Amino acid sequence: MFNSLSDRLTATFKNLRGKGRLTEADVDATVREIRRALLDADVAVPVVREFTGRVRERALGAEVSAALNPSQQIVKIVNEELQEILGGETRRIRLAKNGPTIIMLAGLQGAGKTTLAGKLSKWLKAQGHSPMLVACDLQRPNAVTQLQVVGQRAKVPVFAPHPGATSSELEHPAGDPVAVARAGVEEARQKLHDVVIVDTAGRLGVDADMMEQARQIRRAIVPNEVLFVIDSMIGQDAVNTALAFDEGVNFTGIVLSKLDGDARGGAALSVASVTGKPVMFASTGEGLDDFELFHPDRMASRILDMGDVLTLIEQAEKSWDKDEAARMAKKFADQEDFTLDDFLAQMQQIRNMGSMKKMLMMMPGAQNIRQQLEQFDEREIDRVEAIVRSMTPHERVAPKIINGSRRARIARGSGVHVSEVNGLLERFAQAQKMMKKMAQGGMPGMPGMPGMPGAGGGARKNAKNAPKKKAKSGNPAKAAQERKDAEARRANAAKALPTGAAFGQQSGDFDPSQLNLPKGFDKFLGK
C-alpha cells in the first residue's frame, strides 16, 4: 500500500537535501512533484489542489524561511497536511450507554463487508466485548453461509434466521432483511451481547434499490455507528461512491479494505477529505487478525517512509509471551548458555507477531530495501524450525558435537540441504557469542558499552591512535613508585565516577529502564 506514492515523495525530498535556503522556484518544483505523485496515486483532483495549495502557502511562509533546515521543515509540513486529509485524529467506536452498541456495515458488493464483519467482531472480542453478527445480506448467493463460517472462525455467534439466496437459485428468496436486522438486535439484547454488527447487502453499483434498503435498515435499528467499507483499489471512483453512500445512509466512519494489495492509496487520501468522515479501521490482509485501528499520524509516517514503530510495539505486546521473556531475562542474568531450544523459542515468538514483511516495512527507511523485503520468503522460519526439531535434545544443548554425519542426518530429517544446516549453525554460533557478551554487560558493535570496542572496526582505528604504553623502569625503587602512582590515579578516577551512571555500575546492576527507550519496550526486556 502507498508504495508508489511513498517512492515518489521520498525521491522529491531527497532533491532538497543540502540546501541551506529554499527559493520560491525550489518550493514550486517540490509542490509540482508532490502534485504529480498524488495524481499518480489516484487521489481526487480537488483534494490534490487543496493539499498542494496549503503546502505551498506554508512552505513560502516564515516557518520555513526561519528554519535551521528548510528541507526537513518541508517534510514536516507535508506530514502534518497528510495527517489532516487522513482525518487528523484517531477516531474510535462510540459505545452506547444503554443496551448493545449497534454497528451497521454498508458498501459496494465485493468491498469485503462480510469478511470485515468477522475481523471487526474478533477485534472487539479481544477488547473485552461480547459481539454478535447479524446476517442481513439475503440477496447475494451464499452470503449468509459465508458470514456463519467467518463467525465460527472468529468464535463469535451469528444470528441468521433466514438462509438467504444460494448459488442454485435463479431468483432471490422472499426474505426481509429489515425484519432480520430488527430481530437480531432484539436477540442480542436478550442474550446480553454488548455489540451487534449488522452485515447488509451490497451491489455491483450504486443504485436506488440498494440505498432504499439500507435506509430502511438504518431507520429500523437506529445504529450507533454506520461504517462505510470501501475497497482501497477502487481508484478515482472512490469519491463518487463515498458521496452517494453518505447521502443515502449518512455513514459515520470509513473502513479501508484490501490495503495489502497494490493499491495506490487514492481512496484513503480522498474519501476522508471529501466526505469529512474519519477513517476508523483498516484491513491489511486476508487473515482475521489482519485488522487494525486507523491512526492518521502513523499512516502519514508510513507514506513518508518514516516508519510506524508504535504499531510495531503494540503488535509485539499483544503476541509476546511475558513468561518466556522473563525466563530469557533470568537466563541472561545468570549468564547461562544460549541454546538452540532458546533460539527456537525466540523464532516462534517472532512468528507469533505476524508477517515478517509487514513488521519490517514498519521500520523507518524500509522503502529503501523494499525489493529485498518482497523477495523474503516467509517460510524461512518454518525451515529453521524444521532443522532445529530434527536435532536430538543433546544436540540442541551442545551444538559443537554436530559433526558431518549428524549434519547429513539433520538435513534429511528436515528436508533441506546440508549447506542450510551449516548456515544455521554458523548464524547460531554468532548469536550465541552476542548473547554471551550481552550477559556480561557488553554489546558487540555498540560504542560506550563496558569492555567492548566501538562499532564498525573502531577498535583497530582507535588502537592505532592510542598512546603507546610507557615502558617500566629497570630501577626497582622507581618501578615501585610508578606502581604506587598508578594505583592512586585509578582510585581518584573511581571516586570521580558519577553515582548511578548507566555504564558506571557493575554489569549485574544494569537496569534497562535507564535507557530512553520508546514506551512499551520494557515488555521486550521482561521488566
XYZ file of C-alpha atoms in Angstrom, residues 173-484:
312
model
C -35.727 -15.843 -1.810
C -38.524 -13.939 -0.153
C -36.629 -12.663 2.848
C -36.977 -9.360 4.655
C -33.545 -8.005 5.691
C -35.175 -5.201 7.695
C -37.091 -7.707 9.845
C -33.928 -9.804 10.295
C -31.966 -6.738 11.437
C -34.656 -5.750 13.931
C -34.926 -9.322 15.286
C -31.130 -9.597 15.523
C -30.840 -6.516 17.726
C -33.584 -7.865 19.995
C -31.828 -11.241 20.177
C -28.562 -9.571 21.176
C -30.349 -7.550 23.870
C -31.926 -10.678 25.364
C -28.647 -12.651 25.319
C -26.709 -9.706 26.813
C -24.357 -9.088 23.873
C -22.966 -5.570 24.182
C -22.143 -5.117 20.447
C -24.222 -6.033 17.369
C -22.628 -5.977 13.894
C -25.178 -5.946 11.057
C -23.897 -7.144 7.677
C -26.023 -5.634 4.885
C -26.260 -6.388 1.181
C -24.141 -4.734 -1.489
C -24.447 -4.298 -5.243
C -22.157 -4.065 -8.235
C -23.016 -0.369 -8.481
C -24.731 2.374 -6.533
C -28.451 2.054 -7.250
C -31.679 3.355 -5.753
C -32.960 -0.046 -4.536
C -29.833 -0.756 -2.518
C -29.869 2.679 -0.920
C -33.528 2.408 -0.025
C -32.992 -0.969 1.626
C -30.010 0.403 3.578
C -32.059 3.420 4.680
C -34.875 1.170 5.910
C -32.449 -0.947 7.937
C -30.916 2.185 9.442
C -34.343 3.548 10.434
C -35.351 0.200 11.927
C -32.318 -0.418 14.174
C -31.004 3.170 14.733
C -27.294 2.187 14.744
C -24.675 3.938 16.857
C -22.151 3.629 14.015
C -22.626 3.201 10.253
C -19.316 2.093 8.750
C -18.767 2.527 5.028
C -16.495 -0.269 3.759
C -14.570 0.757 0.657
C -12.114 -1.174 -1.478
C -8.751 0.638 -1.426
C -8.133 -0.367 -5.041
C -11.254 1.354 -6.390
C -9.260 4.391 -7.564
C -10.822 7.676 -8.677
C -14.374 6.309 -8.394
C -13.969 6.160 -4.601
C -15.117 9.769 -4.169
C -18.359 9.357 -6.167
C -19.193 6.121 -4.364
C -18.481 7.624 -0.941
C -20.597 10.709 -1.640
C -23.519 8.529 -2.812
C -23.383 6.382 0.330
C -23.011 9.427 2.558
C -26.145 10.941 1.039
C -28.002 7.629 1.202
C -27.191 6.276 4.680
C -25.192 9.139 6.262
C -22.328 6.903 7.422
C -20.298 7.907 10.478
C -16.945 6.306 9.660
C -14.902 4.672 6.907
C -13.174 1.281 6.804
C -10.469 0.706 4.185
C -10.275 -2.887 2.960
C -7.592 -4.660 0.901
C -4.794 -2.349 1.985
C -2.368 -5.213 1.415
C -2.936 -5.108 -2.345
C -1.035 -2.987 -4.880
C -3.426 -0.112 -4.366
C -2.004 3.316 -4.997
C -3.736 4.820 -1.971
C -6.049 7.317 -3.658
C -9.151 6.079 -1.817
C -7.625 6.586 1.617
C -6.404 10.082 0.826
C -9.585 11.184 -0.981
C -12.625 9.810 0.862
C -11.899 11.220 4.313
C -11.137 14.674 2.912
C -14.146 14.876 0.565
C -16.787 13.456 2.934
C -15.409 14.890 6.161
C -15.910 11.482 7.796
C -12.943 9.819 9.555
C -11.196 6.608 8.513
C -11.652 4.368 11.565
C -10.258 0.954 10.613
C -8.034 -0.671 8.001
C -7.992 -4.243 6.747
C -4.397 -5.201 5.916
C -4.641 -8.842 4.821
C -6.780 -11.927 4.336
C -6.488 -13.298 7.874
C -8.937 -12.366 10.627
C -6.083 -10.811 12.602
C -5.070 -8.517 9.717
C -7.169 -5.672 11.035
C -6.134 -2.535 12.882
C -7.344 0.782 14.201
C -6.522 3.562 11.748
C -4.124 6.204 13.062
C -3.742 9.153 10.633
C -0.391 10.224 12.105
C 1.082 6.724 11.815
C -0.228 6.260 8.268
C 1.283 9.586 7.236
C 4.615 8.443 8.681
C 4.401 5.221 6.648
C 3.711 7.158 3.457
C 6.773 9.355 4.061
C 8.911 6.283 4.889
C 9.357 7.439 8.482
C 8.197 4.108 9.894
C 5.482 3.122 12.345
C 7.299 1.857 15.409
C 4.330 2.411 17.748
C 2.123 -0.039 15.828
C 5.021 -2.498 15.765
C 5.356 -2.278 19.561
C 1.603 -2.719 20.043
C 1.621 -5.863 17.907
C 4.578 -7.213 19.874
C 2.866 -6.526 23.202
C -0.223 -8.472 22.094
C 1.685 -11.555 20.956
C 4.801 -11.530 23.173
C 4.882 -14.232 25.839
C 5.734 -12.492 29.119
C 6.697 -15.755 30.841
C 9.138 -16.586 28.048
C 10.588 -13.058 28.193
C 11.031 -13.391 31.977
C 12.718 -16.788 31.522
C 15.168 -15.383 28.989
C 15.875 -12.356 31.211
C 16.685 -14.669 34.139
C 18.895 -16.747 31.885
C 20.857 -13.651 30.861
C 21.156 -12.554 34.480
C 22.517 -15.973 35.481
C 24.867 -15.927 32.442
C 23.661 -19.318 31.264
C 24.427 -20.546 27.739
C 22.051 -19.604 24.931
C 20.894 -22.920 23.402
C 19.150 -23.915 20.202
C 15.978 -24.510 22.247
C 16.104 -20.840 23.262
C 16.799 -19.907 19.642
C 13.730 -21.876 18.542
C 11.576 -20.246 21.237
C 12.636 -16.783 20.065
C 11.845 -17.659 16.440
C 8.361 -18.806 17.472
C 7.848 -15.548 19.372
C 8.688 -13.606 16.215
C 6.363 -15.748 14.112
C 3.502 -15.129 16.549
C 3.820 -11.415 15.839
C 2.650 -11.966 12.248
C 4.191 -11.409 8.840
C 7.891 -10.539 8.932
C 7.493 -8.460 5.768
C 4.782 -6.301 7.325
C 6.776 -5.821 10.511
C 9.951 -4.844 8.685
C 8.029 -2.445 6.425
C 7.039 -0.518 9.572
C 10.669 0.328 10.274
C 11.972 3.777 9.222
C 13.675 3.715 5.816
C 12.097 0.393 4.846
C 11.269 1.682 1.354
C 14.990 1.615 0.540
C 15.050 -2.184 0.941
C 11.532 -2.918 -0.263
C 12.687 -5.113 -3.133
C 14.732 -7.272 -0.761
C 11.784 -7.497 1.630
C 9.418 -8.517 -1.172
C 11.808 -11.345 -2.081
C 11.986 -12.511 1.546
C 10.477 -15.985 1.951
C 8.155 -16.147 4.971
C 8.665 -19.927 5.059
C 12.292 -19.457 6.101
C 11.212 -19.518 9.763
C 9.421 -22.830 9.145
C 12.602 -24.297 7.628
C 14.665 -23.128 10.610
C 12.150 -24.728 12.979
C 12.249 -27.973 10.991
C 16.076 -28.072 11.178
C 16.150 -27.493 14.937
C 13.389 -30.036 15.601
C 15.342 -32.640 13.596
C 18.124 -32.440 16.191
C 18.299 -34.548 19.324
C 17.791 -32.809 22.724
C 21.512 -33.193 23.431
C 22.470 -31.658 20.057
C 20.333 -28.593 20.781
C 22.135 -28.031 24.091
C 25.624 -28.857 22.780
C 25.709 -27.996 19.047
C 29.509 -28.441 18.949
C 29.014 -32.229 18.800
C 27.177 -31.915 15.464
C 29.720 -33.377 13.045
C 29.390 -34.138 9.337
C 27.305 -37.311 9.676
C 24.968 -35.657 12.169
C 24.514 -32.668 9.835
C 23.620 -35.005 6.961
C 21.057 -36.771 9.187
C 19.527 -33.444 10.286
C 19.317 -32.267 6.664
C 17.497 -35.453 5.631
C 15.111 -35.190 8.566
C 14.200 -31.564 7.837
C 14.111 -31.869 4.046
C 16.855 -29.299 3.370
C 20.412 -29.301 2.029
C 23.395 -29.745 4.333
C 24.525 -26.228 3.405
C 21.370 -24.806 5.029
C 22.138 -26.720 8.227
C 25.708 -25.368 8.147
C 24.415 -21.826 7.620
C 22.003 -22.100 10.538
C 24.695 -23.401 12.880
C 27.041 -20.577 11.854
C 24.360 -17.950 12.480
C 23.546 -19.561 15.809
C 27.203 -19.515 16.864
C 27.314 -15.773 16.155
C 24.078 -15.236 18.082
C 25.445 -17.287 20.986
C 28.559 -15.090 21.165
C 26.446 -11.945 21.071
C 24.174 -13.234 23.864
C 27.217 -14.108 25.980
C 28.591 -10.576 25.572
C 25.190 -9.123 26.490
C 25.071 -11.285 29.621
C 28.497 -9.933 30.623
C 27.242 -6.354 30.326
C 28.515 -5.505 26.842
C 27.117 -5.465 23.345
C 29.293 -6.031 20.285
C 29.406 -3.103 17.949
C 27.877 -0.586 20.395
C 30.142 2.289 21.369
C 30.435 3.092 25.030
C 29.421 -0.328 26.382
C 31.859 -1.586 29.044
C 34.629 -3.836 27.852
C 33.623 -3.569 24.169
C 35.155 -1.566 21.305
C 33.254 0.942 19.207
C 31.163 -0.080 16.224
C 32.434 -0.875 12.755
C 36.095 -1.633 13.321
C 36.597 1.329 15.626
C 38.809 -0.795 17.911
C 41.523 -1.162 15.293
C 41.301 2.510 14.370
C 41.494 3.606 17.997
C 44.354 1.207 18.661
C 46.486 2.999 16.081
C 45.803 6.399 17.621
C 46.110 5.214 21.240
C 49.158 6.477 23.168
C 51.918 3.924 23.489
C 52.296 2.277 26.871
C 55.213 3.670 28.902
C 57.954 1.085 29.465
C 58.551 0.022 33.056
C 61.695 1.335 34.674
C 64.513 -1.092 35.388
C 65.155 0.612 38.736
C 63.225 -1.373 41.438
C 62.639 1.709 43.610
C 61.451 3.766 40.660
C 59.197 0.903 39.412
C 57.607 0.616 42.868
C 56.903 4.372 42.872
C 55.338 4.120 39.395
C 53.009 1.319 40.586
C 52.041 3.402 43.613
